[in-house]
C-alpha positions in Angstrom: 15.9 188.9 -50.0 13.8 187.4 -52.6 12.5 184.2 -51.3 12.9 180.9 -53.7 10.2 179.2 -54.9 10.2 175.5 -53.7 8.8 172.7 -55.6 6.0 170.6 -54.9 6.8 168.0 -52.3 5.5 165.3 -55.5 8.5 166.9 -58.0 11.1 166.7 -55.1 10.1 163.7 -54.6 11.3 160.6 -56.7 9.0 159.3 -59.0 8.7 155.9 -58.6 7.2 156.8 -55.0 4.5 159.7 -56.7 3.8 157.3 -59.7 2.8 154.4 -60.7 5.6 152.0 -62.5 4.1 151.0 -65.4 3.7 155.0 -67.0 7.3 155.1 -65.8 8.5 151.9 -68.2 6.7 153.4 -71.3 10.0 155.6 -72.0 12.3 152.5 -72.3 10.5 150.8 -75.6 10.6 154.4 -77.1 14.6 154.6 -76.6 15.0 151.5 -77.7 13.2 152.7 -80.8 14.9 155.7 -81.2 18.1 153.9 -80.7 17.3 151.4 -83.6 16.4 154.4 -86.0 19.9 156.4 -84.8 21.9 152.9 -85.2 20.4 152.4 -89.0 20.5 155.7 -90.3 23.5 157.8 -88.5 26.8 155.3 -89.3 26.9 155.5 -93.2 27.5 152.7 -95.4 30.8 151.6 -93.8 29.0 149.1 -91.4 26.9 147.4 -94.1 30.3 147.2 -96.5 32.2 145.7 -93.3 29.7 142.6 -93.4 29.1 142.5 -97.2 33.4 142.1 -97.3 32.7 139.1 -94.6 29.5 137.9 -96.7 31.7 137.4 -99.4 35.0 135.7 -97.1 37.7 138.9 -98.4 38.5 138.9 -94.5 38.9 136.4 -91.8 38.4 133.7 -94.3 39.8 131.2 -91.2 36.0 132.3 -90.1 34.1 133.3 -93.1 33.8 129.8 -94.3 31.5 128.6 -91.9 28.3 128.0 -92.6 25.6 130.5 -91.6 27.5 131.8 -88.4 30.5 132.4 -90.4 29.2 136.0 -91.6 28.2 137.0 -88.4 31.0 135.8 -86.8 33.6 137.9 -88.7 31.5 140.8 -88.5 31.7 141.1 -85.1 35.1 140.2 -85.0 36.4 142.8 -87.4 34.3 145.2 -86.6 36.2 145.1 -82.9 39.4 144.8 -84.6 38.6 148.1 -87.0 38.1 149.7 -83.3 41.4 148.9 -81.9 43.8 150.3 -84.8 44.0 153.5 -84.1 44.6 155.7 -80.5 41.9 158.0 -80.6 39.3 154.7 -81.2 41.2 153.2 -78.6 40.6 155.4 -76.0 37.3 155.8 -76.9 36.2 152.0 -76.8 38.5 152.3 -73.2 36.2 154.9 -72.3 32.9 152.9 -73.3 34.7 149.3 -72.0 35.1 150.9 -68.6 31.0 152.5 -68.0 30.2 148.5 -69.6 32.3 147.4 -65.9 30.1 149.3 -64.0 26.8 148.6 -65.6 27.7 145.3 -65.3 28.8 145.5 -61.4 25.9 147.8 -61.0 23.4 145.2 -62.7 24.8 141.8 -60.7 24.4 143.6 -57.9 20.6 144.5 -58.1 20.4 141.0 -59.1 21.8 139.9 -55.9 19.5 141.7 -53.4 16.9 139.5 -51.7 14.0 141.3 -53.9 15.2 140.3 -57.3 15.8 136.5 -56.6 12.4 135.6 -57.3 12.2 137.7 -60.7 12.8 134.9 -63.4 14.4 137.4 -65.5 17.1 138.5 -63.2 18.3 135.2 -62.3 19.2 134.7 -66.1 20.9 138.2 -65.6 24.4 137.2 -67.3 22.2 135.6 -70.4 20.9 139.1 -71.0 24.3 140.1 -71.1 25.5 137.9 -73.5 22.9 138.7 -75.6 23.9 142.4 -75.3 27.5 141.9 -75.7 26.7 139.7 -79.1 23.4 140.6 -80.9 21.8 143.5 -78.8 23.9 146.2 -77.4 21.6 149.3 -75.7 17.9 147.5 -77.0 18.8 144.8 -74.4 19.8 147.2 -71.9 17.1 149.4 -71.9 14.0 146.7 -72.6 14.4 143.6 -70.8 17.7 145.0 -67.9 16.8 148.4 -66.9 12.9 147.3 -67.3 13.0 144.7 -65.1 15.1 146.3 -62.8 12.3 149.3 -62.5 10.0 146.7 -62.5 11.0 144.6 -59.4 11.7 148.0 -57.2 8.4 149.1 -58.0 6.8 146.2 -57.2 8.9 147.0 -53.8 7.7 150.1 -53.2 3.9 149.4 -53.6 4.0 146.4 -51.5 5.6 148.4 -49.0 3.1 151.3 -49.5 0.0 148.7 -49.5 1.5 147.0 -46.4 1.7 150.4 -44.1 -2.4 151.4 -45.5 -3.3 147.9 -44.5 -1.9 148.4 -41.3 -3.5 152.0 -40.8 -7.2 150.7 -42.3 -9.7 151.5 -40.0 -10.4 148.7 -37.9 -14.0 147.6 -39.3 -12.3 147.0 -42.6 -10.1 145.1 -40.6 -12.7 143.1 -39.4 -14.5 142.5 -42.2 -11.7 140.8 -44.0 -10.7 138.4 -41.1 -14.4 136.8 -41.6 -13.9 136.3 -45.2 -12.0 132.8 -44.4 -9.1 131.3 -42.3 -6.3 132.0 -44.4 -7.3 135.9 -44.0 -7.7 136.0 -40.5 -3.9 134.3 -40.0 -3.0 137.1 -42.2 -4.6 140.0 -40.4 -3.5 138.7 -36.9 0.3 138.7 -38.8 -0.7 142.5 -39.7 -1.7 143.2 -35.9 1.6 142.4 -34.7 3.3 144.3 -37.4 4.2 148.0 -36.9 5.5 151.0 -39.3 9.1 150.8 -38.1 9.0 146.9 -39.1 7.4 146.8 -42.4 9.8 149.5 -43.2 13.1 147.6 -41.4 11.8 144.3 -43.7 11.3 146.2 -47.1 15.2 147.7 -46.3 16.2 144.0 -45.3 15.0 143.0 -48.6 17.3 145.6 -50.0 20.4 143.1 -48.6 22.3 141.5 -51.0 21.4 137.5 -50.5 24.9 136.0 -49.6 27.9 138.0 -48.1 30.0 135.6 -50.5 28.5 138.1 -52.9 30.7 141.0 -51.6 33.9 139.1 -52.8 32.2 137.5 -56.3 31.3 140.2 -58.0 34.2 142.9 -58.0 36.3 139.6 -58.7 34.0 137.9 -61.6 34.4 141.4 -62.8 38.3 141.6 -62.9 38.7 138.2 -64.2 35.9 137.7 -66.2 35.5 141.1 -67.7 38.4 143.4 -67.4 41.1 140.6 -67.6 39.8 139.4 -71.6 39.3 143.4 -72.6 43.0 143.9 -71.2 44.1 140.6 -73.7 41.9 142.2 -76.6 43.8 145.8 -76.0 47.2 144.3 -75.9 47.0 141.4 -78.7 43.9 142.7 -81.2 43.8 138.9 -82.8 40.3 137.2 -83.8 40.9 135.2 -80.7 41.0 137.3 -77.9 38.7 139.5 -79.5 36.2 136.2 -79.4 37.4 135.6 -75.3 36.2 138.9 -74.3 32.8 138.4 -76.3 32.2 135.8 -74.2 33.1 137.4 -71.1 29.0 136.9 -69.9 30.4 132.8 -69.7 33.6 133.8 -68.1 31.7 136.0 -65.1 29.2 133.7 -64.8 31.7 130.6 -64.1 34.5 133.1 -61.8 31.4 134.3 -59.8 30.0 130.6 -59.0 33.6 129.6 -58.3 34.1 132.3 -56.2 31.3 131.9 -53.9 31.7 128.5 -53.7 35.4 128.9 -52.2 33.7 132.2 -49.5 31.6 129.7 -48.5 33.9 127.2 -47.8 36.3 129.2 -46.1 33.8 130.6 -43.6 32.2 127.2 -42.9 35.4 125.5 -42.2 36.5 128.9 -40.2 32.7 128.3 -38.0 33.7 125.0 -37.5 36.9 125.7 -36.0 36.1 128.3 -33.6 33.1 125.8 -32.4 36.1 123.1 -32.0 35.1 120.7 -34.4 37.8 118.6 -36.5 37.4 119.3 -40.6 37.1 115.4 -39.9 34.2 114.9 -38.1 30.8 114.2 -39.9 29.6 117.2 -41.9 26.4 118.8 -39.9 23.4 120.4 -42.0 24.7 123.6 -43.8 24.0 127.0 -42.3 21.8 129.1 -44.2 23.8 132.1 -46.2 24.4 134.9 -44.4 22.7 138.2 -46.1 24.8 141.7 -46.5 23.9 145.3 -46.0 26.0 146.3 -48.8 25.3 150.1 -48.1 26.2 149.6 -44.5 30.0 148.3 -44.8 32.2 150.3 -46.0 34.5 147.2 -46.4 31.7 145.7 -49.0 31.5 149.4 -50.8 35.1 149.4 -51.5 35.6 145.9 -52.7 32.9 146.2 -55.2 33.2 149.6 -56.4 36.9 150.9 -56.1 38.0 149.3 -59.0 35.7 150.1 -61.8 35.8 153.4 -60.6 39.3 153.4 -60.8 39.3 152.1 -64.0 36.9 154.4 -65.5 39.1 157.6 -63.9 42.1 155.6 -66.1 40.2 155.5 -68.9 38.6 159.4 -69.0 42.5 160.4 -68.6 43.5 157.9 -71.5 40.3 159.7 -74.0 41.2 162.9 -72.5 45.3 162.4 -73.7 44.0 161.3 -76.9 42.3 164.0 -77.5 45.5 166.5 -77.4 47.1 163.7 -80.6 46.5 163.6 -84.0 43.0 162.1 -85.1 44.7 158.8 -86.6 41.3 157.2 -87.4 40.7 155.9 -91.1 37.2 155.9 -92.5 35.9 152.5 -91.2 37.7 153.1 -88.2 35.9 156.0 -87.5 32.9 154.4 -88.7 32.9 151.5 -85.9 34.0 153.9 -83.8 30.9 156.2 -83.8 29.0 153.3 -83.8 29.7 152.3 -80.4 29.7 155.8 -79.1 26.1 156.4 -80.0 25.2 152.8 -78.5 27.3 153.6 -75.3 25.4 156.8 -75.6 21.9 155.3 -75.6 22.7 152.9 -72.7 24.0 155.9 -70.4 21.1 158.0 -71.1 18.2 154.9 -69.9 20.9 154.5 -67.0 20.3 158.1 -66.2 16.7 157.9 -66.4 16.8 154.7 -64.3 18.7 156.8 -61.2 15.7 159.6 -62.3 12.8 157.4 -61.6 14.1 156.1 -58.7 16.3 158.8 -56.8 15.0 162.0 -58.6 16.4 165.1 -60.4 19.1 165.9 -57.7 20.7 162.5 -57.9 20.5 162.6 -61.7 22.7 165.9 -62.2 24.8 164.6 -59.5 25.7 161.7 -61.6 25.7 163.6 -65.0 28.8 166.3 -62.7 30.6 163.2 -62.2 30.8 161.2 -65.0 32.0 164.4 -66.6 34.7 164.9 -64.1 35.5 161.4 -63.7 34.1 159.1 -66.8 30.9 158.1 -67.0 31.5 154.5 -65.5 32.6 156.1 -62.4 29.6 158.5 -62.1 27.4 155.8 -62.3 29.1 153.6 -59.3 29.2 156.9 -57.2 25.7 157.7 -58.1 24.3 153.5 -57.0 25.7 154.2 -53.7 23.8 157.4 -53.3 20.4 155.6 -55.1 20.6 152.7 -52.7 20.2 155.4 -49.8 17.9 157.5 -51.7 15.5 154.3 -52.0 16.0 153.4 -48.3 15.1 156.8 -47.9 12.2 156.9 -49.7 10.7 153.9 -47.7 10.9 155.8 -44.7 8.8 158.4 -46.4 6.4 156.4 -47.4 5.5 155.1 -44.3 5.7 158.3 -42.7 3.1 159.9 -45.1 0.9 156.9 -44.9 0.8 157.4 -41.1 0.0 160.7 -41.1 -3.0 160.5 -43.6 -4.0 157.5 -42.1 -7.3 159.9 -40.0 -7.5 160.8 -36.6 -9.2 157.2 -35.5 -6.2 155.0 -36.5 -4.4 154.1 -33.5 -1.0 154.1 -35.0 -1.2 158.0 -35.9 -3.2 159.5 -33.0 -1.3 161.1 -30.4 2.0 160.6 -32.2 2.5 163.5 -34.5 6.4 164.8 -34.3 7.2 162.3 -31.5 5.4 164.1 -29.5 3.1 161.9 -26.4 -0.3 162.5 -25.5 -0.7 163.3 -21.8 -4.1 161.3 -20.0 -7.0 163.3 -19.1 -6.6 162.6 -15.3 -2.8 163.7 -16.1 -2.9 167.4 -17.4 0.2 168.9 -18.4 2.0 171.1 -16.9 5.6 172.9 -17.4 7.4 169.9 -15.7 5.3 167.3 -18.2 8.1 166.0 -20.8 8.0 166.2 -24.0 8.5 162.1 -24.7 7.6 159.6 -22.5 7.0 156.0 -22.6 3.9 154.5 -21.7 
């Protein structure tokens, strides 16, 4: 049999762990760049003619009149309503409204993991996304989301990296740092008690989502905040519930707040009563949250991601069933139409080079076989769940090649190649000599 030639343990790797980030980010201005020179010159003149018809009020004239937003305004909103009157753009913006669910369940929760909370960027998440959903669309996406998303987790994985070759230095090095001052001796004692397993077990722990409450919020902000205002827009196509669901960044912003505000009620008054206090008594100091190992509850997986994948299955059916009707699309119709696709387009493509970077090739085709069996909006939740564990993953890799390059003098990789134990020299082994032992 002809033997297969394997790749190099740096392609099968992912690339955010063989690479540094910031060569890895230089793609994302270029797409966004590409997508501003496919936007311009692909649709035609039927966009421009939509908002010269607004810039001179011969539509929406209830929104036209006002000044300097009035333009704008009815651009937007006709342009959605140009969408929704016909069946085949109708089950293509169902198709594109579904994969915008789970980038935006994907996207609150990255920004609810311990490592994003001190990003500045990611705590304004939902004011990207209002940006996006009214001026930006894919630039937004692939610039300041995705990018700061890549740019946080790498930021993870070399402090992770530096941590476990600070704890393998040889120990002179050690030494010469802890007589620089105070501060770095504290530090350097902190790095003696640390251990591979550890700095690994704390760089997954910051992988937990920051409040359980979270668990609940954000398939329910999503529902009600998202899904619930597209429904409306489907069903009624008026100005008005075209404008709700433009705003839906406001409406999942408030739902998730509320939401976690009434978890977190409910399991403090449920502590309280299993330590037999009365709701009356004097309120004692709040407990701090309570992290999440989203990835490790199945319970957690379902509640956030069962529904937009669901929804996205619905919606590849609903495109698929259009498909077998008569194209009933009229020329600006199909114009607004193609618009959207090839923005849709442009986001799923830096969402597929964002699961590249940081799970690798097999992860990536994984995804792209799904979201052709199942709609893209399902691929992607399917293929999170698999990134989260390729990351985790890739930690423990890390730390496992840093310990066995770190030279036959560190004491943290001699003797312990492939579990196996050194025997003493006054201890020969023999054939009765076990393989693991504890010291």
């Amino acid at each position: 049999m002809v033997r297969l030639i394997s790749l190099p343990r740096a392609l099968q790797r992912p690339p955010i762990h063989t690479i540094a980030i910031h060569p890895l980010l230089i793609p994302l201005p270029l797409l966004s760049l590409l997508t501003v020179v496919a936007l311009t010159i692909l649709p035609g003149i039927e966009i421009p003619m939509l908002y010269s018809q607004c810039h001179a009020r011969a539509r929406l004239p209830s929104v036209s009149w006002i000044p300097a937003l009035g333009a704008p305004l009815c651009f937007i909103l006709s342009f959605f309503h140009e969408t929704l009157a016909a069946v085949r753009s109708r089950a293509t913006l169902a198709v594109i409204l579904a994969y915008l669910a789970a980038m935006l369940t994907v996207s609150l929760v990255e920004s609810a993991r311990v490592a994003s909370r001190p990003n500045w960027l990611l705590r304004r998440l939902l004011f990207l996304w209002l940006v996006l959903a009214l001026v930006g669309g894919a630039i937004v996406w692939q610039v300041l989301i995705v990018g700061s998303f890549m740019l946080q987790t790498g930021r993870e994985v070399s402090r992770h990296r530096d941590a476990q070759k600070a704890l393998v230095a040889p120990a002179e090095h050690r030494e010469g740092e802890e007589t620089a001052a105070a501060e770095a001796s504290v530090e350097a004692a902190a790095a003696e008690a640390a251990t591979p397993d550890s700095l690994t077990r704390d760089a997954i722990r910051r992988r937990r989502l920051e409040t359980d409450s979270d668990a609940v919020a954000i398939p329910v902000a999503v529902e009600l905040g998202f899904v619930l205002p597209a429904i409306l827009m489907f069903i009624y196509d008026t100005p008005a519930t075209i404008g709700l669901w433009l705003l839906f960044p406001v409406c999942v912003s408030v739902v998730r707040r509320a939401v976690r505000g009434i978890v977190a009620a409910t399991i403090s008054v449920r502590h309280r009563r299993r330590a037999g206090t009365d709701a009356t008594d004097e309120p004692s100091r709040p407990s701090r949250p309570r992290t999440l190992d989203l990835e490790a509850s199945r319970l957690g997986l379902a509640l956030v991601y069962a529904f937009p994948i669901l929804l996205s299955v619905l919606a590849h059916v609903f495109w698929i069933w259009s498909l077998t009707r008569r194209d009933d699309r009229k020329k600006m119709t199909r114009a607004t139409a193609d618009f959207l696709q090839l923005d849709a387009a442009f986001m799923a493509v830096t969402s597929l080079y964002w699961i590249f970077v940081e799970a690798g090739w097999k992860l990536f085709l994984y995804v792209i076989a799904s979201s052709i069996v199942l709609g893209p909006g399902a691929g992607l939740c399917i293929g999170w769940i698999l990134r989260e564990k390729a990351i985790r993953a890739g930690f423990e890799e890390d730390a496992a090649s840093v310990q066995q390059g770190g030279g036959e003098g560190s004491p943290q990789v001699e003797g312990q190649e492939s579990g196996v134990a050194r025997t003493s020299h006054d201890e020969p082994a023999g054939e009765e000599t076990p393989l693991l032992r504890s010291d």
